[in-house]
XYZ file of C-alpha atoms in Angstrom:
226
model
C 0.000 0.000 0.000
C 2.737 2.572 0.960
C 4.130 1.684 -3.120
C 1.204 2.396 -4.311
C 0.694 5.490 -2.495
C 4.691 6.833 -3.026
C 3.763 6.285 -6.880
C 0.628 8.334 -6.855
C 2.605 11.903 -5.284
C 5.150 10.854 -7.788
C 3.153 10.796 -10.210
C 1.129 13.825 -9.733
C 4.097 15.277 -8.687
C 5.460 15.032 -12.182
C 2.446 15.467 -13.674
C 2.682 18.765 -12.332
C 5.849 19.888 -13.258
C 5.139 19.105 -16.751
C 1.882 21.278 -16.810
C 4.620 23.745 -14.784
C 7.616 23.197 -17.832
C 4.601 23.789 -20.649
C 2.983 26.609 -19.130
C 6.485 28.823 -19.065
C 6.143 28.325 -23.028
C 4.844 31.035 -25.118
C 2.144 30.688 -27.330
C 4.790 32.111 -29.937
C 7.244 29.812 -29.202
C 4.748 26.737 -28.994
C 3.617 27.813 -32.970
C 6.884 28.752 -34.282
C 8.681 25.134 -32.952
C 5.689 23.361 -34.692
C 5.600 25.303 -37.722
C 9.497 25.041 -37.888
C 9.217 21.052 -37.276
C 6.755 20.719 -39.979
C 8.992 22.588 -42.150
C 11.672 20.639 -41.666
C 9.796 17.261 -41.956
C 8.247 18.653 -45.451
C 12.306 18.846 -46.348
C 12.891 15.459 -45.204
C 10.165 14.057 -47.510
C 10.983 16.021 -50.900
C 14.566 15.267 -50.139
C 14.271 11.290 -49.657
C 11.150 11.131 -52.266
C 11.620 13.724 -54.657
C 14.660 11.825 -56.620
C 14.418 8.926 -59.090
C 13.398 5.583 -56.796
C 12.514 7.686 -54.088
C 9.118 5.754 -53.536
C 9.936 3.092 -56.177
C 12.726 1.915 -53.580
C 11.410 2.371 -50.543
C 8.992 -0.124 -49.748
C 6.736 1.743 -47.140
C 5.744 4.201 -49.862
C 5.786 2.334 -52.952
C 2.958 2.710 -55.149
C 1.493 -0.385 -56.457
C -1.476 -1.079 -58.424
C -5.075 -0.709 -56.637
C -6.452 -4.228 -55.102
C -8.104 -5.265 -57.863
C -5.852 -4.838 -60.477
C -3.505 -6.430 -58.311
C -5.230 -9.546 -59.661
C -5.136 -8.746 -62.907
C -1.659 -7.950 -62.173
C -1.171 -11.965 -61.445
C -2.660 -12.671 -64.451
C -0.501 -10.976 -66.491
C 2.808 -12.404 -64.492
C 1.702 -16.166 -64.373
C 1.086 -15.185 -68.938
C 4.881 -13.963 -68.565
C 3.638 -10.467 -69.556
C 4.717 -9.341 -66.567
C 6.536 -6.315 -68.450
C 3.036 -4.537 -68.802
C 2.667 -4.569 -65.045
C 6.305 -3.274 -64.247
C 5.706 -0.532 -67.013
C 2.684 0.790 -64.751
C 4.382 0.537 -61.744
C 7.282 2.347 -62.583
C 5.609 4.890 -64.916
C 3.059 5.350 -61.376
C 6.211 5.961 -58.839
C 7.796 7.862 -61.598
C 5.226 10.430 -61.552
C 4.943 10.488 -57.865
C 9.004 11.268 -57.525
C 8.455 13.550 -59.841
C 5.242 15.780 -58.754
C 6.868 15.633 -54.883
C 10.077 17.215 -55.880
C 7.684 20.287 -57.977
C 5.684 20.697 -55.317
C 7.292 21.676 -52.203
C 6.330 25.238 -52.488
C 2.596 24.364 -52.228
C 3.098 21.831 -48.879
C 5.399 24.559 -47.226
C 2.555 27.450 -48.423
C 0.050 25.358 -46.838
C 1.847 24.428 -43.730
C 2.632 28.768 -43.404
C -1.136 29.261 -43.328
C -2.532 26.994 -40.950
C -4.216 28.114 -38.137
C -2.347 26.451 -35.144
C -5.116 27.181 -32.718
C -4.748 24.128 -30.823
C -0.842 24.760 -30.664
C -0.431 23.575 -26.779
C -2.445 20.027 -27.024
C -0.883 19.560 -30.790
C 2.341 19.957 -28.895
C 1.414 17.146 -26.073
C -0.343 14.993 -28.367
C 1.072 11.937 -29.856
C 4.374 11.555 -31.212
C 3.792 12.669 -34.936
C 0.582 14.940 -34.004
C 1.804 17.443 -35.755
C 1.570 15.985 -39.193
C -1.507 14.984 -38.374
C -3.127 17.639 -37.856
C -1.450 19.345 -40.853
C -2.597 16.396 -42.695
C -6.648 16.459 -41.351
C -6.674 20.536 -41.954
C -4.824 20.663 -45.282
C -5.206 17.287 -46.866
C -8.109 17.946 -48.945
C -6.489 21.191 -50.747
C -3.005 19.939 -50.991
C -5.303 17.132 -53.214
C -6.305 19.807 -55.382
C -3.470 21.123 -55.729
C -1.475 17.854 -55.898
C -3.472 17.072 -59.171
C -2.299 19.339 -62.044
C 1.205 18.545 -61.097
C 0.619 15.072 -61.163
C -1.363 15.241 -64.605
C 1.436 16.818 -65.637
C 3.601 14.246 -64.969
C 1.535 11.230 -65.560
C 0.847 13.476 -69.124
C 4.549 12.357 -69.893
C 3.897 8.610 -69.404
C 2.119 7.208 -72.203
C 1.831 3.990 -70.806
C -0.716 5.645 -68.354
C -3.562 6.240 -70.711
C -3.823 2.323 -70.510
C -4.060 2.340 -67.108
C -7.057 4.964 -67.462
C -8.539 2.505 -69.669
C -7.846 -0.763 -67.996
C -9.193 1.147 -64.491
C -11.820 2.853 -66.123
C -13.501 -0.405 -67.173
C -12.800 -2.082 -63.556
C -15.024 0.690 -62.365
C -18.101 0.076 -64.478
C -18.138 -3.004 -62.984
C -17.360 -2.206 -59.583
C -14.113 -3.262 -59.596
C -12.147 -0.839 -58.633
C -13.099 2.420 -56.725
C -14.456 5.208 -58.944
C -11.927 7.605 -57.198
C -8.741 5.294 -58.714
C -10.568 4.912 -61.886
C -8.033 7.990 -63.069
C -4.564 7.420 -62.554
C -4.057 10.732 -61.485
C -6.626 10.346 -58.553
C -4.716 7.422 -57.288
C -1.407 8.494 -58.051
C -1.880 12.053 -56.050
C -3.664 10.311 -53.182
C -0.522 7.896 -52.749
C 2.108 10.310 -53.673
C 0.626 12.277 -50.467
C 0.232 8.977 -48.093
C 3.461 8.974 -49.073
C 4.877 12.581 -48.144
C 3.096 12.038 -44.766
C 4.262 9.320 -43.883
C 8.220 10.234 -44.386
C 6.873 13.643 -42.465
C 5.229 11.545 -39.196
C 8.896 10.038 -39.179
C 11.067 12.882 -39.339
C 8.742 14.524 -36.600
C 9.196 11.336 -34.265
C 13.032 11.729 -34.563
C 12.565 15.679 -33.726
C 10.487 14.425 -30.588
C 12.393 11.576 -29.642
C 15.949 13.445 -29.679
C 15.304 17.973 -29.590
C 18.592 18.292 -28.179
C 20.294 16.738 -31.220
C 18.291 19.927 -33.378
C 20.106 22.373 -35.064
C 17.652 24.860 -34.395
C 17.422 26.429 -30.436
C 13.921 27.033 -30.400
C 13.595 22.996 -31.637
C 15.433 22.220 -28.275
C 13.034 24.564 -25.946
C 9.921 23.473 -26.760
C 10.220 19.751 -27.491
C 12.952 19.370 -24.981
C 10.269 20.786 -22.654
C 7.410 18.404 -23.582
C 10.302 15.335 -23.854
């Protein structure tokens, strides 16, 4: 009984010197580390996706054909045409490398006008909360704007208008969702689940380790919350 009871004034004893530790933080200094975190995590994911086999290579972010082409997909290997499926893939993650690397100015636009109103709990929330909530406020226009870059490079693909026409059919029959019955639709949705998730990571290693930041105000505020 006196274990249990040491560990509940510990506790709350800790409990509040964090509430303390965050409370000494400004509300400028709360936005500006989260803005400058997001920033930097929007770097990490041009930089490692933005380049030839940037999502072809990396298995986590890989675009692959939707699940019901996938079958058509085996088809085609166990035919030993599996050339026609490797085209698609690789014309797919080509256009994703190459509408992440053109876009950064749009994510890092987006990410300088977002309201952070919610700065404190987005701070104290989970481990990549930040990109979360960038994610569930700007997700849906960074789609919209995602999409004439990625026509643009999908545009240079000709293999792609097969896809459109192979997917397109799928979808009459209920085959495949009528949202990835246009490349582009899929391809900017997964280019983005892609961008995200690279982002959630770099954000967990600015969490998990603020004194190893380059930046000071990086080591106040997470430091604070570590």
């Amino acid at each position: 009984m006196r274990t249990i009871t040491v560990f509940i004034v510990w506790f709350w004893a800790s409990f509040a010197a964090f509430a303390a530790e965050t409370d000494t933080l400004t509300p400028e200094d709360t936005t500006g580390a989260l803005t400058l975190a997001l920033a930097q995590s929007v770097d990490a994911a041009v930089d490692r996706l933005g380049v030839t086999n940037g999502f072809l290579d990396n298995p986590k972010v890989k675009i692959t054909l939707p699940g019901s082409l996938q079958k058509a997909e085996g088809l085609m290997r166990s035919l030993g045409i599996s050339k026609h499926a490797d085209n698609l893939i690789l014309a797919m993650n080509r256009a994703a490398e190459t509408a992440t690397a053109e876009a950064k100015p749009i994510l890092l636009d987006a990410m300088q006008n977002m309201s952070l109103d919610n700065a404190k709990d987005i701070l104290t929330g989970g481990d990549d909360s930040a990109t979360q909530y960038f994610r569930n406020t700007s997700g849906e226009a960074l789609s919209q704007q995602f999409l004439p870059i990625v026509k643009n490079a999908t545009d240079q693909v000709g293999l792609l208008k097969r896809y459109n026409e192979f997917a397109g059919k799928g979808a009459k029959f209920g085959l495949v969702p009528e949202k990835h019955a246009n490349i582009e639709n899929y391809v900017t949705q997964k280019t983005l689940d892609g961008i995200f998730l690279i982002m959630a990571e770099e954000e967990r290693a600015i969490r998990g380790d603020p004194m190893g930041q380059g930046n000071k105000l990086l080591q106040k505020v997470f430091g604070t919350v570590k």
